[in-house]
PDB file of C-alpha atoms in Angstrom:
ATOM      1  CA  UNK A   1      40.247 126.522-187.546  1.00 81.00           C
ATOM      2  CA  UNK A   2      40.830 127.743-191.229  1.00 82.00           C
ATOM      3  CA  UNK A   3      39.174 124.972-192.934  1.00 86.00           C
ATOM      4  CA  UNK A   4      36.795 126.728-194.902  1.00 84.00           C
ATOM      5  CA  UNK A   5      34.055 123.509-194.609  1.00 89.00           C
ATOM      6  CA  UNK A   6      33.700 123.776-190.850  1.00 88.00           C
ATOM      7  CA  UNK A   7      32.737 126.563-188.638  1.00 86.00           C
ATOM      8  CA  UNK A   8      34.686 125.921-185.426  1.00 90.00           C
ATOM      9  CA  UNK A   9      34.561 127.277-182.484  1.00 92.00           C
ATOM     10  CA  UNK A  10      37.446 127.141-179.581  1.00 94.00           C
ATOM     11  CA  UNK A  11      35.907 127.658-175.374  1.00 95.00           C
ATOM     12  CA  UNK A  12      39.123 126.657-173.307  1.00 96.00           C
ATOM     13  CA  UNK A  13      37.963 126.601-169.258  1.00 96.00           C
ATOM     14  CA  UNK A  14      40.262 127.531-167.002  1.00 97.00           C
ATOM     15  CA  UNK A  15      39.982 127.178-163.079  1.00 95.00           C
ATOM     16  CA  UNK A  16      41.747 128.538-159.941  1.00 96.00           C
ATOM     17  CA  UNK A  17      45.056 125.956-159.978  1.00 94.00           C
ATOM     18  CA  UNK A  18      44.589 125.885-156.450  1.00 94.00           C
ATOM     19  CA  UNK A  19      40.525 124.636-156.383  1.00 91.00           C
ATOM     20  CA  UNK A  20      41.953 122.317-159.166  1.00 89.00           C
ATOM     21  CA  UNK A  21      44.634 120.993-156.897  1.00 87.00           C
ATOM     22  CA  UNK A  22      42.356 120.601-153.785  1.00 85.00           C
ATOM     23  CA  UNK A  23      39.671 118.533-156.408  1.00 80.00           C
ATOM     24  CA  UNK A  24      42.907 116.138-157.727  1.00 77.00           C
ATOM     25  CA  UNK A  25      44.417 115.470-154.174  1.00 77.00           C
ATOM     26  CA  UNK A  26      40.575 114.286-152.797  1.00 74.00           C
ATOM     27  CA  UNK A  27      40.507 111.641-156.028  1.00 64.00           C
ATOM     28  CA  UNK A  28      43.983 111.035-155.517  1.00 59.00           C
ATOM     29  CA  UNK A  29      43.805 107.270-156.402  1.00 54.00           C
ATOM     30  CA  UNK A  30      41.367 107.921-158.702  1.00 56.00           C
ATOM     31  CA  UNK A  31      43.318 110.094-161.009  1.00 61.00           C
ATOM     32  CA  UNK A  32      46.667 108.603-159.787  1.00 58.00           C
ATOM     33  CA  UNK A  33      47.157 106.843-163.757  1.00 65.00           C
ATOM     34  CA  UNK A  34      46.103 110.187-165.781  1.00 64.00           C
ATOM     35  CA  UNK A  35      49.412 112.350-163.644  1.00 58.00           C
ATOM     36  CA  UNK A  36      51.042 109.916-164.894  1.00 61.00           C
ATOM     37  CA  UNK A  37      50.269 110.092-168.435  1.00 67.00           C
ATOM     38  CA  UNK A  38      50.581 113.855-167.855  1.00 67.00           C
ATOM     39  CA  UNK A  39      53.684 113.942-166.295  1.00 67.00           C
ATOM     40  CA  UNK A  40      54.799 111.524-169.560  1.00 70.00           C
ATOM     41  CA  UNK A  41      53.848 113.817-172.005  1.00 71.00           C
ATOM     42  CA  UNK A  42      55.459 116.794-170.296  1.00 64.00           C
ATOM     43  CA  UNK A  43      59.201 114.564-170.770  1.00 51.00           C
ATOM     44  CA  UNK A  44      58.313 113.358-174.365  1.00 53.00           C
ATOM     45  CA  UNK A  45      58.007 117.164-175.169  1.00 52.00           C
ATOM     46  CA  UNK A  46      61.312 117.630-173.417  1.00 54.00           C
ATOM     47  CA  UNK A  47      64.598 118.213-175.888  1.00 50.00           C
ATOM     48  CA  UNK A  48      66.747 115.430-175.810  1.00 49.00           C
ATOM     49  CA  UNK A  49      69.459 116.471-172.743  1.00 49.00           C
ATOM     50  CA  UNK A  50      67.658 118.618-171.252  1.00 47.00           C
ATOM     51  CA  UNK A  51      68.380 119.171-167.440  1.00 44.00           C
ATOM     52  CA  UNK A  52      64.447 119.936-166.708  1.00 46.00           C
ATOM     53  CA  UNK A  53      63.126 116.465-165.474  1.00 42.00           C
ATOM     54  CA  UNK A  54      66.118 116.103-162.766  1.00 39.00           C
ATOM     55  CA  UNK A  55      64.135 120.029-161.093  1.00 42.00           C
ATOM     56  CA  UNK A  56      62.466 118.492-157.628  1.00 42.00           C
ATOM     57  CA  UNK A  57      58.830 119.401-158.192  1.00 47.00           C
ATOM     58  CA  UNK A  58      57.291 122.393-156.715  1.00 48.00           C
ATOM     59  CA  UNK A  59      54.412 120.646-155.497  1.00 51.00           C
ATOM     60  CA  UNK A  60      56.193 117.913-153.317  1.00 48.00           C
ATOM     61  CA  UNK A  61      56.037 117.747-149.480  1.00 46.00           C
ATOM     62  CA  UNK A  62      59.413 118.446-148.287  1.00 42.00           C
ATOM     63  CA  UNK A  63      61.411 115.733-148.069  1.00 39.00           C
ATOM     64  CA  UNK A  64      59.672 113.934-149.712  1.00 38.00           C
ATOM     65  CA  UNK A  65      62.608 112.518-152.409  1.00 36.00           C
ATOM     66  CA  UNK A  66      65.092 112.644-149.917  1.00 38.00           C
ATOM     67  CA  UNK A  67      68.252 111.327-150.943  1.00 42.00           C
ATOM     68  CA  UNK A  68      66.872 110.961-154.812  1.00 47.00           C
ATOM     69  CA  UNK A  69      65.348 108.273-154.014  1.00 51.00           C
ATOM     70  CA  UNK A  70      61.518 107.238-155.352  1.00 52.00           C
ATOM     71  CA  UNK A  71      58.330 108.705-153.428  1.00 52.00           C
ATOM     72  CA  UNK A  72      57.474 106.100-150.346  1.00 53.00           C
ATOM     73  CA  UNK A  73      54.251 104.205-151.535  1.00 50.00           C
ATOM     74  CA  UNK A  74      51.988 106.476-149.098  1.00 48.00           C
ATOM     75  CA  UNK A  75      53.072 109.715-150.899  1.00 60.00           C
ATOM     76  CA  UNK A  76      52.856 107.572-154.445  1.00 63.00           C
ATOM     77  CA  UNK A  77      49.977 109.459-155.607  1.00 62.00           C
ATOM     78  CA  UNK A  78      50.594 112.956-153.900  1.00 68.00           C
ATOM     79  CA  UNK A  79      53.963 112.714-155.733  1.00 66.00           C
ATOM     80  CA  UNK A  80      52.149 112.006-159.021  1.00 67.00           C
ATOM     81  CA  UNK A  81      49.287 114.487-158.763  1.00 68.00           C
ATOM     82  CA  UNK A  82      51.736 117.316-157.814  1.00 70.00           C
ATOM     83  CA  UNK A  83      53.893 116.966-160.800  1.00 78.00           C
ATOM     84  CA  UNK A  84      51.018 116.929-163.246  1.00 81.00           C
ATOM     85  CA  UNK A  85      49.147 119.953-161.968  1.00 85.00           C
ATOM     86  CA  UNK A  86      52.893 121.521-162.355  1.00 87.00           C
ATOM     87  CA  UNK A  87      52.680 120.977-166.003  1.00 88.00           C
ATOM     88  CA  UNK A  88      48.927 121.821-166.792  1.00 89.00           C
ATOM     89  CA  UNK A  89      49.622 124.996-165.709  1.00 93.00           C
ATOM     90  CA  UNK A  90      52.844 125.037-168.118  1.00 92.00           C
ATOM     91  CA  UNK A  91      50.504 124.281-170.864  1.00 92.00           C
ATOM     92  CA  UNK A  92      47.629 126.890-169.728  1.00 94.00           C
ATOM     93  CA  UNK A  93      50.827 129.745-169.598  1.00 96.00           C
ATOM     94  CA  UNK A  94      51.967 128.404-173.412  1.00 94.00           C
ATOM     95  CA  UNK A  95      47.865 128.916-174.393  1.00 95.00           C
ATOM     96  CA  UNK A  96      46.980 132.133-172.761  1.00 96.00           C
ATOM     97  CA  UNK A  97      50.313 133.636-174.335  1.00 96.00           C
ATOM     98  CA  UNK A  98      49.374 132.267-177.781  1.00 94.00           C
ATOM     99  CA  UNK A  99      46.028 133.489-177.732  1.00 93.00           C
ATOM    100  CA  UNK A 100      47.436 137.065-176.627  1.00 93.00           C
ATOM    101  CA  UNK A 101      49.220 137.373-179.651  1.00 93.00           C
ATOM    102  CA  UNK A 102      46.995 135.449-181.806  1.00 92.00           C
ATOM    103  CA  UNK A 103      46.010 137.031-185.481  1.00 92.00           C
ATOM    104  CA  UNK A 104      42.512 138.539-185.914  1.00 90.00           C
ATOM    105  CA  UNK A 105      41.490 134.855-187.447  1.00 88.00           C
ATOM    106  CA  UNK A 106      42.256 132.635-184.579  1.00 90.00           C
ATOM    107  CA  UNK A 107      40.741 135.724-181.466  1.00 90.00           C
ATOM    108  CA  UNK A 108      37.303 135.007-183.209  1.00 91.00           C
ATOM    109  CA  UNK A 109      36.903 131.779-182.777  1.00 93.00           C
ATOM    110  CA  UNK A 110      38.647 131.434-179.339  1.00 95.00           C
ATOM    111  CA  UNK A 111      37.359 132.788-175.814  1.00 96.00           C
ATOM    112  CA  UNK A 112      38.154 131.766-172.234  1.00 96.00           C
ATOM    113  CA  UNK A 113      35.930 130.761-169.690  1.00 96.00           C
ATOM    114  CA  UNK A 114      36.708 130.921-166.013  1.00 96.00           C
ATOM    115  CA  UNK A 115      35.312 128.412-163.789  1.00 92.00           C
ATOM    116  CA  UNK A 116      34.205 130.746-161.322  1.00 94.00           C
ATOM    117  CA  UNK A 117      32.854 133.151-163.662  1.00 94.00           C
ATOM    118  CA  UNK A 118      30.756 130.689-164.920  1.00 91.00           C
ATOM    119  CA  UNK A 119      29.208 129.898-161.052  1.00 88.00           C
ATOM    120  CA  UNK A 120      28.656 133.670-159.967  1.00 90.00           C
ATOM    121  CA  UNK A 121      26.801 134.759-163.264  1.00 91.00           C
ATOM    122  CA  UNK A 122      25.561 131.216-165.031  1.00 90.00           C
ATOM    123  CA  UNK A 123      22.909 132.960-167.430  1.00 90.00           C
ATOM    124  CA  UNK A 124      24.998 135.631-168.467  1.00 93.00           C
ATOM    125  CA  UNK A 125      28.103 133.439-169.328  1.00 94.00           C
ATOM    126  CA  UNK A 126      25.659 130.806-170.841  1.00 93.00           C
ATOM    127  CA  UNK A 127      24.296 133.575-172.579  1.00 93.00           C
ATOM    128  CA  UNK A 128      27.932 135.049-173.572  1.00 95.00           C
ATOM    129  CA  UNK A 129      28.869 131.441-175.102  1.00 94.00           C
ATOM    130  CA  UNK A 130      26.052 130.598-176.906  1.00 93.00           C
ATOM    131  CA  UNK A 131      26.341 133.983-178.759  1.00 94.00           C
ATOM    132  CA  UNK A 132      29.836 133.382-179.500  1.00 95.00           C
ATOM    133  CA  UNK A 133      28.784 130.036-180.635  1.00 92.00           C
ATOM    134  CA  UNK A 134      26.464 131.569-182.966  1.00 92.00           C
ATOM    135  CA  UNK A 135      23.581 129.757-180.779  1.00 92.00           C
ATOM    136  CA  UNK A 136      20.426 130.566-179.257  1.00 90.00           C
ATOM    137  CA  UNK A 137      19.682 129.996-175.602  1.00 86.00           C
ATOM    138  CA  UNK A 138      16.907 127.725-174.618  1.00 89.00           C
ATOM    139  CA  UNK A 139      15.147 128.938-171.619  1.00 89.00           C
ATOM    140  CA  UNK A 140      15.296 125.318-170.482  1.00 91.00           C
ATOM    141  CA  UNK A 141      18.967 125.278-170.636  1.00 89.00           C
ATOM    142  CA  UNK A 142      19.003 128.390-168.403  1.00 88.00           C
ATOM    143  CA  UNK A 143      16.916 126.688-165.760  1.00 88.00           C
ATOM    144  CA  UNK A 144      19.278 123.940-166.150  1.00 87.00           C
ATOM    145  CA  UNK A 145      22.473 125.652-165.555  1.00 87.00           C
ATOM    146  CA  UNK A 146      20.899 127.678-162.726  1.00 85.00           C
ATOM    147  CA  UNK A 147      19.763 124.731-161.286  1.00 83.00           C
ATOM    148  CA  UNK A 148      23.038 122.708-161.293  1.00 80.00           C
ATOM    149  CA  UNK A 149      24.684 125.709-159.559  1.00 82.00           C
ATOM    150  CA  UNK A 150      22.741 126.806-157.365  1.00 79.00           C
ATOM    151  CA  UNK A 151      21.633 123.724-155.676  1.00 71.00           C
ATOM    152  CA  UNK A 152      21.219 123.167-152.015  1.00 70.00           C
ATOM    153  CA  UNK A 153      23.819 121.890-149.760  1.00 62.00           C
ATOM    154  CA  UNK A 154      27.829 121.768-151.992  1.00 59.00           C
ATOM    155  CA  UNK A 155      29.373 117.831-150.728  1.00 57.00           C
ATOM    156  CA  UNK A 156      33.044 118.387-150.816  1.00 56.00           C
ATOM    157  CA  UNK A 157      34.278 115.130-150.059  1.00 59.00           C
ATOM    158  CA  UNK A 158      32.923 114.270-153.558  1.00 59.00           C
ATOM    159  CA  UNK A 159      34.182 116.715-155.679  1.00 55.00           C
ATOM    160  CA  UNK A 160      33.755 115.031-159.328  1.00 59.00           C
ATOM    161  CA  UNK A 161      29.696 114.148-158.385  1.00 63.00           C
ATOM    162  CA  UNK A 162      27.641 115.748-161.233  1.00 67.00           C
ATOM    163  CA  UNK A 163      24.734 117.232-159.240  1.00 66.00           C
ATOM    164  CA  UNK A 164      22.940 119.878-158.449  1.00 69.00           C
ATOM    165  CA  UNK A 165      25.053 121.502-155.628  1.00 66.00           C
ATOM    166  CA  UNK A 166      25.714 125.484-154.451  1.00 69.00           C
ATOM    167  CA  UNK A 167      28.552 125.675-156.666  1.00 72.00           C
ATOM    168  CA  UNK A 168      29.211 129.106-155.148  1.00 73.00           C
ATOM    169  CA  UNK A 169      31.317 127.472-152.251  1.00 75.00           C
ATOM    170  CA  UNK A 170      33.435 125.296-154.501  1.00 76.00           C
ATOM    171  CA  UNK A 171      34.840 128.557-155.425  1.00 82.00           C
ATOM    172  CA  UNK A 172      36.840 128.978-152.477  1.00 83.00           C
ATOM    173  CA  UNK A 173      36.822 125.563-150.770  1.00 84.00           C
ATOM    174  CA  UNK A 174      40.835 125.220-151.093  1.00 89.00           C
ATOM    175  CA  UNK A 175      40.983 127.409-148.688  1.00 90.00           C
ATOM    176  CA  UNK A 176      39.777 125.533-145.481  1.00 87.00           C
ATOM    177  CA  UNK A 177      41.465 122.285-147.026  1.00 87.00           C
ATOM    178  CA  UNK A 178      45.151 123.174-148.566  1.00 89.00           C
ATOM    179  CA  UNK A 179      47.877 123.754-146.190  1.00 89.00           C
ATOM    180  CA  UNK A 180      49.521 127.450-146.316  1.00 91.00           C
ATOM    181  CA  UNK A 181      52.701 125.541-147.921  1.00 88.00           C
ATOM    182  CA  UNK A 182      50.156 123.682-150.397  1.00 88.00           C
ATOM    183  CA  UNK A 183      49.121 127.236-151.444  1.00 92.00           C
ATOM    184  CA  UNK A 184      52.363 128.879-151.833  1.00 91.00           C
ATOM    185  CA  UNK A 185      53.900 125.747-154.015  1.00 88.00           C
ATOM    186  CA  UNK A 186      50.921 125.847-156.164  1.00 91.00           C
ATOM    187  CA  UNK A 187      51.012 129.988-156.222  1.00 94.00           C
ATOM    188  CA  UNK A 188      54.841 129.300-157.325  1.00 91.00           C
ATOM    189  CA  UNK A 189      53.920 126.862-159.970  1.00 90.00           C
ATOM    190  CA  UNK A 190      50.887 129.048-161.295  1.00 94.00           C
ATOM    191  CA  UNK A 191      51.663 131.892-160.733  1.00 94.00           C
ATOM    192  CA  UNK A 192      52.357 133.142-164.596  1.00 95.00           C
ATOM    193  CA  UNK A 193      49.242 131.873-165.532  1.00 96.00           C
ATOM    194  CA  UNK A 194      47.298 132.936-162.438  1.00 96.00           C
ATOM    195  CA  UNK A 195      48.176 136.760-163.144  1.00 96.00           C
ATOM    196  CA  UNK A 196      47.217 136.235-166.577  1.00 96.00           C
ATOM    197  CA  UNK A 197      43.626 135.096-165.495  1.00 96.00           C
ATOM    198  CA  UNK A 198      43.634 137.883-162.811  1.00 96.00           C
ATOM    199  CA  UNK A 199      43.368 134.840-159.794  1.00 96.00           C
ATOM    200  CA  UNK A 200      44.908 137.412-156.949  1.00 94.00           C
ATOM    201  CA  UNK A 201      47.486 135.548-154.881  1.00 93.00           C
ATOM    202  CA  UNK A 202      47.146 134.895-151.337  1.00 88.00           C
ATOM    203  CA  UNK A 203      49.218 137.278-150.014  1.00 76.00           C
ATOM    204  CA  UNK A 204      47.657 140.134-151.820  1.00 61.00           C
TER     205      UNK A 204
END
């Protein structure tokens, strides 16, 4: 970010943890080899004898490793997925708090971007980016970004389809499809990170 032969700019996107689990658990299979790596790179980071890794997951079904024994092969991926969104939001908490207290060099060329921000008012956070990118705004790539979120009909069973949809109700689709217990271990998880990014819990 200092190197004086590059003018870079930093846009980190953040999105409700709980619209990012309900996404994950309908590609389950799909994404089932990158929680994996994720939930590898979260024990590589770990110092050596560290306690941390034997902590049952806040995002497991009850039960689920009974006895300390492995996930059954039908909960494989749920298992997986739960884990991983555990430690994204880790790293999101270890970001946000970084760029809190970052010096005057590093706030200038780093800005957040919420997901749902970006869906409600596309032309003014288009707009916003651009400037902070130093970049003018096409009116074509306006029309575009309207266009992609604000399409007709939103197809939730395919979450990771790069359409034109109403974007609008991905917002709060987790909330007809995640259990109440789904919610409250993700809420538990997040939660650091969710207050930080002023996501209101459920409760409130």
């Amino acid at each position: 970010l200092r190197e004086p032969g590059l003018n870079l700019r930093v846009v980190q996107l953040f999105r409700d943890p709980r619209a990012v689990h309900n996404s994950r658990l309908k590609a389950r299979q799909a994404l089932l080899r990158e929680s994996v790596q994720v939930l590898r790179s979260r024990h590589r980071a770990e110092p050596r004898g560290s306690t941390r890794h034997q902590q049952q997951h806040l995002l497991l079904p009850p039960g689920l490793l009974g006895g300390g024994r492995a996930p059954q092969p039908q909960h494989r991926a749920e298992f997986f997925l739960g884990g991983a969104l555990e430690v994204i939001c880790q790293a999101w908490l270890r970001d946000l708090l970084l760029a809190r207290r970052a010096p005057g060099w590093l706030r200038r060329r780093y800005t957040q971007l919420r997901y749902e921000d970006l869906v409600r008012e596309p032309r003014a956070e288009l707009r916003r980016l651009l400037r902070f990118a130093g970049l003018t705004v096409p009116p074509a790539l306006e029309d575009f970004v309207l266009n992609m979120t604000r399409g007709a009909a939103y197809s939730s069973d395919r979450p990771f389809l790069i359409s034109a949809r109403d974007a609008r109700e991905a917002v709060h689709a987790w909330r007809e499809r995640l259990s109440r217990q789904q919610v409250r271990q993700v809420e538990a998880a997040c939660g650091e990170a969710m207050s930080i990014l002023a996501y209101p819990l459920s409760g409130s």
